[in-house]
Short mmCIF file of N, CA and C and ligand atoms in Angstrom, two decimals:
data_model
loop_
_atom_site.label_atom_id
_atom_site.label_comp_id
_atom_site.label_asym_id
_atom_site.label_seq_id
_atom_site.Cartn_x
_atom_site.Cartn_y
_atom_site.Cartn_z
N UNK A 4 190.35 41.89 135.86
CA UNK A 4 190.08 43.30 136.14
C UNK A 4 188.62 43.66 135.80
N UNK A 5 188.10 44.58 136.57
CA UNK A 5 186.69 44.95 136.44
C UNK A 5 186.53 46.15 135.49
N UNK A 6 186.52 45.88 134.20
CA UNK A 6 186.41 46.98 133.24
C UNK A 6 184.98 47.52 133.17
N UNK A 7 184.87 48.83 132.99
CA UNK A 7 183.58 49.47 132.72
C UNK A 7 182.49 49.04 133.71
N UNK A 8 182.85 49.06 134.97
CA UNK A 8 181.90 48.76 136.06
C UNK A 8 181.26 47.38 135.93
N UNK A 9 181.98 46.47 135.28
CA UNK A 9 181.50 45.09 135.24
C UNK A 9 180.60 44.73 134.06
N UNK A 10 180.75 45.42 132.94
CA UNK A 10 179.90 45.13 131.77
C UNK A 10 180.14 43.71 131.22
N UNK A 11 181.35 43.19 131.43
CA UNK A 11 181.68 41.86 130.86
C UNK A 11 180.68 40.79 131.31
N UNK A 12 180.34 40.84 132.59
CA UNK A 12 179.43 39.82 133.14
C UNK A 12 178.07 39.85 132.42
N UNK A 13 177.58 41.05 132.17
CA UNK A 13 176.28 41.18 131.49
C UNK A 13 176.38 40.68 130.05
N UNK A 14 177.48 41.01 129.37
CA UNK A 14 177.63 40.60 127.98
C UNK A 14 177.82 39.09 127.86
N UNK A 15 178.54 38.52 128.81
CA UNK A 15 178.76 37.06 128.77
C UNK A 15 177.45 36.30 129.01
N UNK A 16 176.61 36.87 129.85
CA UNK A 16 175.34 36.21 130.18
C UNK A 16 174.27 36.46 129.11
N UNK A 17 174.53 37.44 128.23
CA UNK A 17 173.53 37.83 127.23
C UNK A 17 174.19 37.95 125.87
N UNK A 18 174.23 36.82 125.17
CA UNK A 18 174.92 36.80 123.87
C UNK A 18 174.12 37.55 122.80
N UNK A 19 172.82 37.64 122.98
CA UNK A 19 171.97 38.39 122.04
C UNK A 19 171.24 39.46 122.84
N UNK A 20 171.50 40.71 122.52
CA UNK A 20 170.88 41.81 123.26
C UNK A 20 169.79 42.47 122.41
N UNK A 21 168.53 42.33 122.82
CA UNK A 21 167.47 42.99 122.05
C UNK A 21 167.51 44.49 122.21
N UNK A 22 167.54 45.19 121.10
CA UNK A 22 167.52 46.65 121.10
C UNK A 22 166.10 47.07 120.73
N UNK A 23 165.43 47.75 121.65
CA UNK A 23 164.00 48.01 121.45
C UNK A 23 163.69 49.51 121.59
N UNK A 24 162.91 50.02 120.65
CA UNK A 24 162.38 51.38 120.74
C UNK A 24 160.89 51.28 121.03
N UNK A 25 160.48 51.77 122.19
CA UNK A 25 159.06 51.75 122.54
C UNK A 25 158.41 53.06 122.14
N UNK A 26 157.32 52.97 121.41
CA UNK A 26 156.58 54.18 121.06
C UNK A 26 155.48 54.50 122.05
N UNK A 27 155.23 53.54 122.94
CA UNK A 27 154.26 53.75 124.02
C UNK A 27 154.62 52.82 125.16
N UNK A 28 154.35 53.25 126.39
CA UNK A 28 154.66 52.36 127.52
C UNK A 28 153.72 51.15 127.53
N UNK A 29 152.63 51.24 126.78
CA UNK A 29 151.69 50.12 126.69
C UNK A 29 152.30 48.91 125.98
N UNK A 30 153.39 49.12 125.27
CA UNK A 30 154.04 48.00 124.56
C UNK A 30 154.99 47.20 125.47
N UNK A 31 155.27 47.75 126.64
CA UNK A 31 156.35 47.20 127.46
C UNK A 31 156.04 45.81 128.01
N UNK A 32 154.84 45.68 128.59
CA UNK A 32 154.51 44.44 129.31
C UNK A 32 154.62 43.22 128.39
N UNK A 33 154.01 43.33 127.22
CA UNK A 33 154.01 42.20 126.29
C UNK A 33 155.44 41.88 125.83
N UNK A 34 156.22 42.91 125.56
CA UNK A 34 157.60 42.69 125.11
C UNK A 34 158.41 41.94 126.18
N UNK A 35 158.26 42.37 127.42
CA UNK A 35 159.01 41.71 128.50
C UNK A 35 158.54 40.26 128.68
N UNK A 36 157.24 40.06 128.59
CA UNK A 36 156.70 38.68 128.70
C UNK A 36 157.29 37.81 127.60
N UNK A 37 157.35 38.34 126.39
CA UNK A 37 157.88 37.56 125.26
C UNK A 37 159.37 37.26 125.46
N UNK A 38 160.11 38.25 125.92
CA UNK A 38 161.54 38.04 126.13
C UNK A 38 161.77 37.02 127.24
N UNK A 39 161.05 37.16 128.33
CA UNK A 39 161.24 36.22 129.43
C UNK A 39 160.84 34.81 129.01
N UNK A 40 159.78 34.69 128.20
CA UNK A 40 159.36 33.37 127.72
C UNK A 40 160.43 32.76 126.82
N UNK A 41 161.19 33.61 126.14
CA UNK A 41 162.25 33.12 125.24
C UNK A 41 163.59 33.01 125.98
N UNK A 42 163.55 33.11 127.30
CA UNK A 42 164.76 33.03 128.15
C UNK A 42 165.78 34.12 127.86
N UNK A 43 165.33 35.24 127.33
CA UNK A 43 166.21 36.40 127.17
C UNK A 43 166.16 37.17 128.49
N UNK A 44 167.32 37.54 129.00
CA UNK A 44 167.32 38.14 130.35
C UNK A 44 167.84 39.59 130.36
N UNK A 45 167.72 40.26 129.20
CA UNK A 45 168.08 41.68 129.20
C UNK A 45 167.37 42.39 128.06
N UNK A 46 167.36 43.71 128.15
CA UNK A 46 166.82 44.54 127.07
C UNK A 46 167.60 45.84 127.04
N UNK A 47 167.85 46.34 125.83
CA UNK A 47 168.41 47.70 125.70
C UNK A 47 167.30 48.57 125.13
N UNK A 48 166.81 49.50 125.94
CA UNK A 48 165.74 50.40 125.49
C UNK A 48 166.39 51.66 124.95
N UNK A 49 166.08 51.99 123.70
CA UNK A 49 166.72 53.15 123.09
C UNK A 49 166.04 54.44 123.52
N UNK A 50 166.79 55.51 123.47
CA UNK A 50 166.23 56.85 123.73
C UNK A 50 165.84 57.50 122.41
N UNK A 51 165.17 56.75 121.57
CA UNK A 51 164.82 57.27 120.25
C UNK A 51 163.33 57.58 120.12
N UNK A 52 162.64 57.60 121.25
CA UNK A 52 161.20 57.92 121.19
C UNK A 52 160.83 58.74 122.41
N UNK A 53 159.71 59.43 122.33
CA UNK A 53 159.25 60.24 123.46
C UNK A 53 158.85 59.36 124.64
N UNK A 54 158.45 58.13 124.34
CA UNK A 54 157.97 57.23 125.39
C UNK A 54 159.11 56.53 126.13
N UNK A 55 160.34 56.75 125.70
CA UNK A 55 161.46 55.95 126.20
C UNK A 55 161.60 55.97 127.72
N UNK A 56 161.60 57.15 128.35
CA UNK A 56 161.86 57.22 129.80
C UNK A 56 160.76 56.54 130.60
N UNK A 57 159.52 56.75 130.15
CA UNK A 57 158.39 56.07 130.82
C UNK A 57 158.52 54.56 130.70
N UNK A 58 158.93 54.12 129.50
CA UNK A 58 159.07 52.68 129.25
C UNK A 58 160.18 52.09 130.12
N UNK A 59 161.27 52.83 130.27
CA UNK A 59 162.39 52.35 131.09
C UNK A 59 161.94 52.20 132.55
N UNK A 60 161.25 53.22 133.06
CA UNK A 60 160.79 53.18 134.45
C UNK A 60 159.84 52.00 134.67
N UNK A 61 158.95 51.79 133.71
CA UNK A 61 158.00 50.68 133.84
C UNK A 61 158.72 49.33 133.79
N UNK A 62 159.64 49.23 132.88
CA UNK A 62 160.43 48.00 132.75
C UNK A 62 161.11 47.64 134.05
N UNK A 63 161.76 48.63 134.65
CA UNK A 63 162.47 48.40 135.90
C UNK A 63 161.51 47.87 136.97
N UNK A 64 160.26 48.29 136.89
CA UNK A 64 159.27 47.91 137.90
C UNK A 64 158.79 46.46 137.71
N UNK A 65 158.66 46.01 136.45
CA UNK A 65 157.97 44.73 136.24
C UNK A 65 158.87 43.53 135.97
N UNK A 66 160.15 43.77 135.69
CA UNK A 66 160.99 42.61 135.33
C UNK A 66 161.38 41.79 136.56
N UNK A 67 161.74 40.53 136.31
CA UNK A 67 162.24 39.67 137.38
C UNK A 67 163.58 40.22 137.87
N UNK A 68 163.97 39.90 139.10
CA UNK A 68 165.16 40.52 139.70
C UNK A 68 166.46 40.36 138.88
N UNK A 69 166.62 39.23 138.19
CA UNK A 69 167.89 39.04 137.46
C UNK A 69 167.83 39.55 136.01
N UNK A 70 166.73 40.14 135.61
CA UNK A 70 166.59 40.68 134.24
C UNK A 70 167.23 42.07 134.20
N UNK A 71 168.12 42.28 133.23
CA UNK A 71 168.87 43.54 133.16
C UNK A 71 168.21 44.54 132.20
N UNK A 72 167.90 45.69 132.71
CA UNK A 72 167.30 46.74 131.89
C UNK A 72 168.37 47.78 131.54
N UNK A 73 168.73 47.84 130.27
CA UNK A 73 169.75 48.79 129.82
C UNK A 73 169.13 49.94 129.05
N UNK A 74 169.87 51.02 128.97
CA UNK A 74 169.42 52.17 128.18
C UNK A 74 170.44 52.43 127.07
N UNK A 75 169.93 52.56 125.84
CA UNK A 75 170.81 52.80 124.69
C UNK A 75 170.56 54.14 124.05
N UNK A 76 171.39 54.44 123.06
CA UNK A 76 171.34 55.73 122.35
C UNK A 76 171.67 56.90 123.27
N UNK A 77 172.50 56.65 124.28
CA UNK A 77 172.92 57.72 125.19
C UNK A 77 173.94 58.60 124.48
N UNK A 78 173.64 59.88 124.40
CA UNK A 78 174.56 60.78 123.70
C UNK A 78 175.01 61.97 124.54
N UNK A 79 174.53 62.06 125.79
CA UNK A 79 175.02 63.16 126.64
C UNK A 79 174.98 62.79 128.12
N UNK A 80 175.67 63.58 128.91
CA UNK A 80 175.83 63.25 130.33
C UNK A 80 174.52 63.43 131.12
N UNK A 81 173.65 64.31 130.67
CA UNK A 81 172.37 64.51 131.37
C UNK A 81 171.54 63.21 131.31
N UNK A 82 171.60 62.57 130.16
CA UNK A 82 170.85 61.31 130.03
C UNK A 82 171.42 60.25 130.97
N UNK A 83 172.74 60.26 131.15
CA UNK A 83 173.35 59.30 132.08
C UNK A 83 172.87 59.59 133.51
N UNK A 84 172.78 60.86 133.87
CA UNK A 84 172.28 61.22 135.21
C UNK A 84 170.87 60.67 135.41
N UNK A 85 170.05 60.79 134.39
CA UNK A 85 168.67 60.29 134.50
C UNK A 85 168.66 58.76 134.66
N UNK A 86 169.59 58.10 133.99
CA UNK A 86 169.70 56.64 134.14
C UNK A 86 170.09 56.26 135.57
N UNK A 87 170.94 57.06 136.17
CA UNK A 87 171.36 56.79 137.55
C UNK A 87 170.12 56.88 138.46
N UNK A 88 169.31 57.92 138.26
CA UNK A 88 168.15 58.08 139.14
C UNK A 88 167.12 56.98 138.92
N UNK A 89 167.10 56.37 137.75
CA UNK A 89 166.16 55.28 137.50
C UNK A 89 166.76 53.91 137.84
N UNK A 90 168.01 53.92 138.30
CA UNK A 90 168.67 52.69 138.73
C UNK A 90 168.72 51.64 137.62
N UNK A 91 169.06 52.09 136.39
CA UNK A 91 169.11 51.12 135.28
C UNK A 91 170.34 50.23 135.43
N UNK A 92 170.33 49.11 134.70
CA UNK A 92 171.35 48.09 134.92
C UNK A 92 172.56 48.18 134.01
N UNK A 93 172.40 48.79 132.84
CA UNK A 93 173.58 49.03 132.00
C UNK A 93 173.31 50.17 131.02
N UNK A 94 174.40 50.75 130.53
CA UNK A 94 174.34 51.93 129.66
C UNK A 94 175.01 51.60 128.33
N UNK A 95 174.41 52.08 127.24
CA UNK A 95 175.00 51.86 125.91
C UNK A 95 174.97 53.18 125.14
N UNK A 96 176.10 53.52 124.52
CA UNK A 96 176.12 54.73 123.70
C UNK A 96 176.53 54.36 122.28
N UNK A 97 175.97 55.05 121.28
CA UNK A 97 176.32 54.73 119.89
C UNK A 97 177.72 55.17 119.51
N UNK A 98 178.24 56.17 120.22
CA UNK A 98 179.61 56.64 120.03
C UNK A 98 180.14 57.00 121.40
N UNK A 99 181.33 57.57 121.46
CA UNK A 99 181.87 57.88 122.79
C UNK A 99 182.80 59.08 122.73
N UNK A 100 182.58 59.99 123.65
CA UNK A 100 183.55 61.07 123.84
C UNK A 100 184.18 60.83 125.21
N UNK A 101 185.27 61.55 125.45
CA UNK A 101 185.94 61.45 126.74
C UNK A 101 184.96 61.81 127.87
N UNK A 102 184.19 62.88 127.65
CA UNK A 102 183.24 63.35 128.67
C UNK A 102 182.17 62.29 128.97
N UNK A 103 181.67 61.69 127.93
CA UNK A 103 180.61 60.69 128.10
C UNK A 103 181.15 59.44 128.80
N UNK A 104 182.34 59.01 128.40
CA UNK A 104 182.93 57.82 129.06
C UNK A 104 183.19 58.12 130.54
N UNK A 105 183.72 59.30 130.84
CA UNK A 105 183.99 59.65 132.25
C UNK A 105 182.70 59.61 133.07
N UNK A 106 181.64 60.15 132.51
CA UNK A 106 180.36 60.18 133.23
C UNK A 106 179.83 58.76 133.45
N UNK A 107 179.93 57.94 132.41
CA UNK A 107 179.43 56.56 132.55
C UNK A 107 180.27 55.80 133.57
N UNK A 108 181.57 56.03 133.56
CA UNK A 108 182.45 55.38 134.54
C UNK A 108 182.06 55.82 135.96
N UNK A 109 181.84 57.12 136.14
CA UNK A 109 181.51 57.65 137.47
C UNK A 109 180.13 57.22 137.95
N UNK A 110 179.27 56.82 137.02
CA UNK A 110 177.91 56.41 137.41
C UNK A 110 177.93 55.13 138.24
N UNK A 111 178.98 54.34 138.05
CA UNK A 111 179.05 53.04 138.74
C UNK A 111 178.23 51.97 138.04
N UNK A 112 177.55 52.34 136.97
CA UNK A 112 176.70 51.40 136.22
C UNK A 112 177.55 50.77 135.10
N UNK A 113 177.43 49.45 134.87
CA UNK A 113 178.15 48.84 133.75
C UNK A 113 177.81 49.57 132.44
N UNK A 114 178.81 49.80 131.60
CA UNK A 114 178.54 50.58 130.38
C UNK A 114 179.32 50.08 129.18
N UNK A 115 178.72 50.31 128.01
CA UNK A 115 179.26 49.84 126.74
C UNK A 115 179.32 51.02 125.77
N UNK A 116 180.49 51.62 125.60
CA UNK A 116 180.60 52.75 124.67
C UNK A 116 180.65 52.26 123.22
N UNK A 117 180.13 53.10 122.32
CA UNK A 117 180.15 52.74 120.91
C UNK A 117 181.37 53.28 120.19
N UNK A 118 181.84 52.49 119.22
CA UNK A 118 182.95 52.93 118.36
C UNK A 118 182.68 52.44 116.95
N UNK A 119 183.39 53.05 116.02
CA UNK A 119 183.30 52.57 114.64
C UNK A 119 184.70 52.54 113.99
N UNK A 120 185.55 53.49 114.36
CA UNK A 120 186.83 53.62 113.65
C UNK A 120 188.02 53.26 114.56
N UNK A 121 189.19 53.01 113.94
CA UNK A 121 190.39 52.74 114.75
C UNK A 121 190.70 53.85 115.75
N UNK A 122 190.58 55.10 115.36
CA UNK A 122 190.90 56.19 116.29
C UNK A 122 189.95 56.18 117.49
N UNK A 123 188.69 55.88 117.24
CA UNK A 123 187.72 55.81 118.35
C UNK A 123 188.06 54.65 119.28
N UNK A 124 188.51 53.55 118.71
CA UNK A 124 188.90 52.40 119.54
C UNK A 124 190.11 52.77 120.39
N UNK A 125 191.07 53.46 119.80
CA UNK A 125 192.26 53.88 120.55
C UNK A 125 191.87 54.84 121.68
N UNK A 126 190.96 55.76 121.41
CA UNK A 126 190.49 56.68 122.46
C UNK A 126 189.84 55.90 123.60
N UNK A 127 189.06 54.90 123.27
CA UNK A 127 188.40 54.09 124.30
C UNK A 127 189.43 53.29 125.10
N UNK A 128 190.45 52.77 124.40
CA UNK A 128 191.52 52.05 125.09
C UNK A 128 192.25 52.96 126.08
N UNK A 129 192.44 54.21 125.68
CA UNK A 129 193.10 55.17 126.57
C UNK A 129 192.30 55.40 127.85
N UNK A 130 191.01 55.15 127.78
CA UNK A 130 190.13 55.27 128.96
C UNK A 130 189.99 53.93 129.67
N UNK A 131 190.81 52.97 129.26
CA UNK A 131 190.80 51.63 129.85
C UNK A 131 189.51 50.86 129.60
N UNK A 132 188.89 51.11 128.47
CA UNK A 132 187.72 50.32 128.07
C UNK A 132 188.20 49.11 127.26
N UNK A 133 187.55 48.00 127.46
CA UNK A 133 187.92 46.77 126.74
C UNK A 133 186.74 46.15 126.00
N UNK A 134 185.53 46.60 126.32
CA UNK A 134 184.31 46.04 125.71
C UNK A 134 183.57 47.18 125.02
N UNK A 135 183.44 47.06 123.70
CA UNK A 135 182.91 48.18 122.92
C UNK A 135 181.80 47.73 121.98
N UNK A 136 180.80 48.58 121.87
CA UNK A 136 179.75 48.36 120.86
C UNK A 136 180.34 48.78 119.51
N UNK A 137 180.30 47.93 118.52
CA UNK A 137 180.76 48.29 117.19
C UNK A 137 179.54 48.69 116.38
N UNK A 138 179.40 49.98 116.17
CA UNK A 138 178.17 50.52 115.59
C UNK A 138 178.45 51.63 114.59
N UNK A 139 177.78 51.68 113.49
CA UNK A 139 176.91 50.63 112.92
C UNK A 139 177.80 49.56 112.26
N UNK A 140 177.61 48.33 112.72
CA UNK A 140 178.41 47.20 112.26
C UNK A 140 178.44 47.12 110.73
N UNK A 141 177.27 47.27 110.11
CA UNK A 141 177.20 47.12 108.64
C UNK A 141 177.98 48.24 107.92
N UNK A 142 177.90 49.44 108.46
CA UNK A 142 178.61 50.56 107.82
C UNK A 142 180.11 50.56 108.15
N UNK A 143 180.46 49.94 109.27
CA UNK A 143 181.87 49.86 109.67
C UNK A 143 182.63 48.85 108.80
N UNK A 144 181.90 48.05 108.04
CA UNK A 144 182.56 47.06 107.19
C UNK A 144 182.14 45.64 107.49
N UNK A 145 181.22 45.48 108.44
CA UNK A 145 180.69 44.15 108.74
C UNK A 145 181.75 43.20 109.26
N UNK A 146 181.62 41.95 108.86
CA UNK A 146 182.51 40.90 109.34
C UNK A 146 183.98 41.20 109.01
N UNK A 147 184.21 41.82 107.86
CA UNK A 147 185.59 42.15 107.46
C UNK A 147 186.22 43.11 108.47
N UNK A 148 185.44 44.06 108.96
CA UNK A 148 185.97 45.01 109.95
C UNK A 148 186.29 44.28 111.25
N UNK A 149 185.38 43.42 111.68
CA UNK A 149 185.58 42.66 112.93
C UNK A 149 186.87 41.84 112.83
N UNK A 150 187.08 41.21 111.70
CA UNK A 150 188.28 40.36 111.52
C UNK A 150 189.55 41.21 111.50
N UNK A 151 189.51 42.34 110.85
CA UNK A 151 190.68 43.23 110.81
C UNK A 151 190.99 43.76 112.21
N UNK A 152 189.96 44.17 112.93
CA UNK A 152 190.16 44.73 114.28
C UNK A 152 190.71 43.67 115.25
N UNK A 153 190.48 42.39 114.95
CA UNK A 153 190.97 41.33 115.85
C UNK A 153 192.49 41.36 115.94
N UNK A 154 193.15 41.57 114.82
CA UNK A 154 194.62 41.55 114.87
C UNK A 154 195.18 42.91 115.29
N UNK A 155 194.46 43.98 114.99
CA UNK A 155 194.95 45.33 115.34
C UNK A 155 194.72 45.64 116.81
N UNK A 156 193.57 45.18 117.34
CA UNK A 156 193.19 45.49 118.72
C UNK A 156 192.89 44.21 119.50
N UNK A 157 193.93 43.41 119.79
CA UNK A 157 193.68 42.10 120.42
C UNK A 157 193.07 42.19 121.82
N UNK A 158 193.17 43.36 122.47
CA UNK A 158 192.60 43.47 123.83
C UNK A 158 191.10 43.73 123.83
N UNK A 159 190.56 44.08 122.66
CA UNK A 159 189.15 44.52 122.62
C UNK A 159 188.19 43.39 122.25
N UNK A 160 187.08 43.35 122.98
CA UNK A 160 185.95 42.47 122.61
C UNK A 160 184.78 43.37 122.20
N UNK A 161 184.16 43.01 121.08
CA UNK A 161 183.10 43.85 120.53
C UNK A 161 181.71 43.27 120.73
N UNK A 162 180.75 44.19 120.77
CA UNK A 162 179.34 43.82 120.66
C UNK A 162 178.82 44.55 119.41
N UNK A 163 178.89 43.89 118.24
CA UNK A 163 178.43 44.55 117.02
C UNK A 163 176.91 44.70 116.99
N UNK A 164 176.45 45.86 116.53
CA UNK A 164 175.02 46.07 116.29
C UNK A 164 174.86 46.97 115.08
N UNK A 165 173.71 46.81 114.45
CA UNK A 165 173.42 47.61 113.25
C UNK A 165 173.57 46.75 112.01
N UNK A 166 172.44 46.27 111.52
CA UNK A 166 172.47 45.44 110.31
C UNK A 166 172.57 43.95 110.58
N UNK A 167 172.50 43.57 111.86
CA UNK A 167 172.50 42.13 112.16
C UNK A 167 171.07 41.61 112.09
N UNK A 168 170.96 40.34 111.79
CA UNK A 168 169.63 39.73 111.72
C UNK A 168 169.73 38.24 112.01
N UNK A 169 168.59 37.59 111.98
CA UNK A 169 168.49 36.15 112.27
C UNK A 169 169.47 35.33 111.42
N UNK A 170 169.70 35.79 110.18
CA UNK A 170 170.53 34.99 109.25
C UNK A 170 172.02 35.20 109.45
N UNK A 171 172.45 36.39 109.85
CA UNK A 171 173.90 36.64 109.86
C UNK A 171 174.52 36.71 111.26
N UNK A 172 173.71 36.73 112.31
CA UNK A 172 174.30 37.02 113.62
C UNK A 172 175.21 35.91 114.15
N UNK A 173 174.90 34.64 113.77
CA UNK A 173 175.68 33.54 114.35
C UNK A 173 177.14 33.58 113.89
N UNK A 174 177.34 33.91 112.64
CA UNK A 174 178.71 33.99 112.12
C UNK A 174 179.49 35.11 112.81
N UNK A 175 178.81 36.19 113.11
CA UNK A 175 179.46 37.32 113.79
C UNK A 175 179.80 36.92 115.24
N UNK A 176 178.84 36.30 115.89
CA UNK A 176 179.02 35.88 117.28
C UNK A 176 180.14 34.84 117.42
N UNK A 177 180.41 34.12 116.35
CA UNK A 177 181.44 33.07 116.40
C UNK A 177 182.86 33.64 116.38
N UNK A 178 183.03 34.91 116.09
CA UNK A 178 184.38 35.51 116.05
C UNK A 178 184.95 35.61 117.46
N UNK A 179 186.24 35.36 117.59
CA UNK A 179 186.88 35.37 118.91
C UNK A 179 186.83 36.72 119.60
N UNK A 180 186.79 37.79 118.81
CA UNK A 180 186.78 39.13 119.42
C UNK A 180 185.35 39.70 119.53
N UNK A 181 184.37 38.82 119.42
CA UNK A 181 182.98 39.25 119.61
C UNK A 181 182.44 38.59 120.86
N UNK A 182 181.98 39.39 121.82
CA UNK A 182 181.49 38.84 123.09
C UNK A 182 179.97 38.65 123.05
N UNK A 183 179.29 39.53 122.34
CA UNK A 183 177.84 39.39 122.18
C UNK A 183 177.43 40.25 120.99
N UNK A 184 176.18 40.13 120.60
CA UNK A 184 175.68 40.95 119.48
C UNK A 184 174.35 41.58 119.92
N UNK A 185 173.94 42.62 119.22
CA UNK A 185 172.65 43.23 119.55
C UNK A 185 171.91 43.65 118.31
N UNK A 186 170.60 43.87 118.49
CA UNK A 186 169.85 44.36 117.35
C UNK A 186 168.35 44.34 117.58
N UNK A 187 167.67 44.97 116.66
CA UNK A 187 166.22 45.13 116.80
C UNK A 187 165.47 43.88 116.33
N UNK A 188 166.19 43.00 115.61
CA UNK A 188 165.47 41.83 115.08
C UNK A 188 165.04 40.86 116.20
N UNK A 189 165.65 40.96 117.37
CA UNK A 189 165.39 39.98 118.44
C UNK A 189 164.02 40.18 119.08
N UNK A 190 163.56 41.43 119.11
CA UNK A 190 162.27 41.70 119.75
C UNK A 190 161.56 42.81 118.99
N UNK A 191 160.53 42.44 118.26
CA UNK A 191 159.81 43.46 117.50
C UNK A 191 158.55 43.85 118.27
N UNK A 192 158.38 45.15 118.51
CA UNK A 192 157.19 45.58 119.26
C UNK A 192 156.20 46.28 118.33
C1 3PG B 213 171.40 49.81 117.72
O1 3PG B 213 171.12 50.85 118.29
O2 3PG B 213 172.10 48.95 118.25
C2 3PG B 213 170.95 49.62 116.31
O3 3PG B 213 170.12 50.64 115.91
C3 3PG B 213 170.33 48.31 116.00
O4 3PG B 213 170.27 48.24 114.63
P1 3PG B 213 169.38 47.20 113.83
O5 3PG B 213 168.01 47.79 113.73
O6 3PG B 213 170.02 47.10 112.47
O7 3PG B 213 169.38 45.91 114.58
#
């Protein structure tokens, strides 16, 4: 089944998702060159800076055709509309409301809603979501939370982010209910 407009394919192809906040569009070219040189084929650009939209537009222009440009930190439907007009490749939100999930579903763009608690996971399941960002992973309980959620929510695969780094990500990625991981440590601008 094609959950969340096909997000599974992107997550399977990208086990490590760089989460990047650009403070200027001048940082974009070098970051993309570095990622492509390291065989990374996606980026999640956060909406945490004034330069974010310019950086997203530039990224879409310069990347190779199979490189996926995602937008993260989505917290409202207006931002999703803007992502549609920029033809971005995937959407990520730190949390999820019914309204936000509906909008992301209607966009036709692959999307990854964020969750942290059991009730949020149940709400996402009710919307037929199966792939969820577990954020903030470190505050949710880290590896212990991932292991507990495996038996409680066997249908869900997580992409944990928040507090992951070069030293701990492999153990997290090795969990059966983890499809990929993300974080800022992968690409520093
Ligand atoms: C995210 O948006 O996924 C997180 O802010 C990444 O957190 P990190 O800086 O701990 O990797």
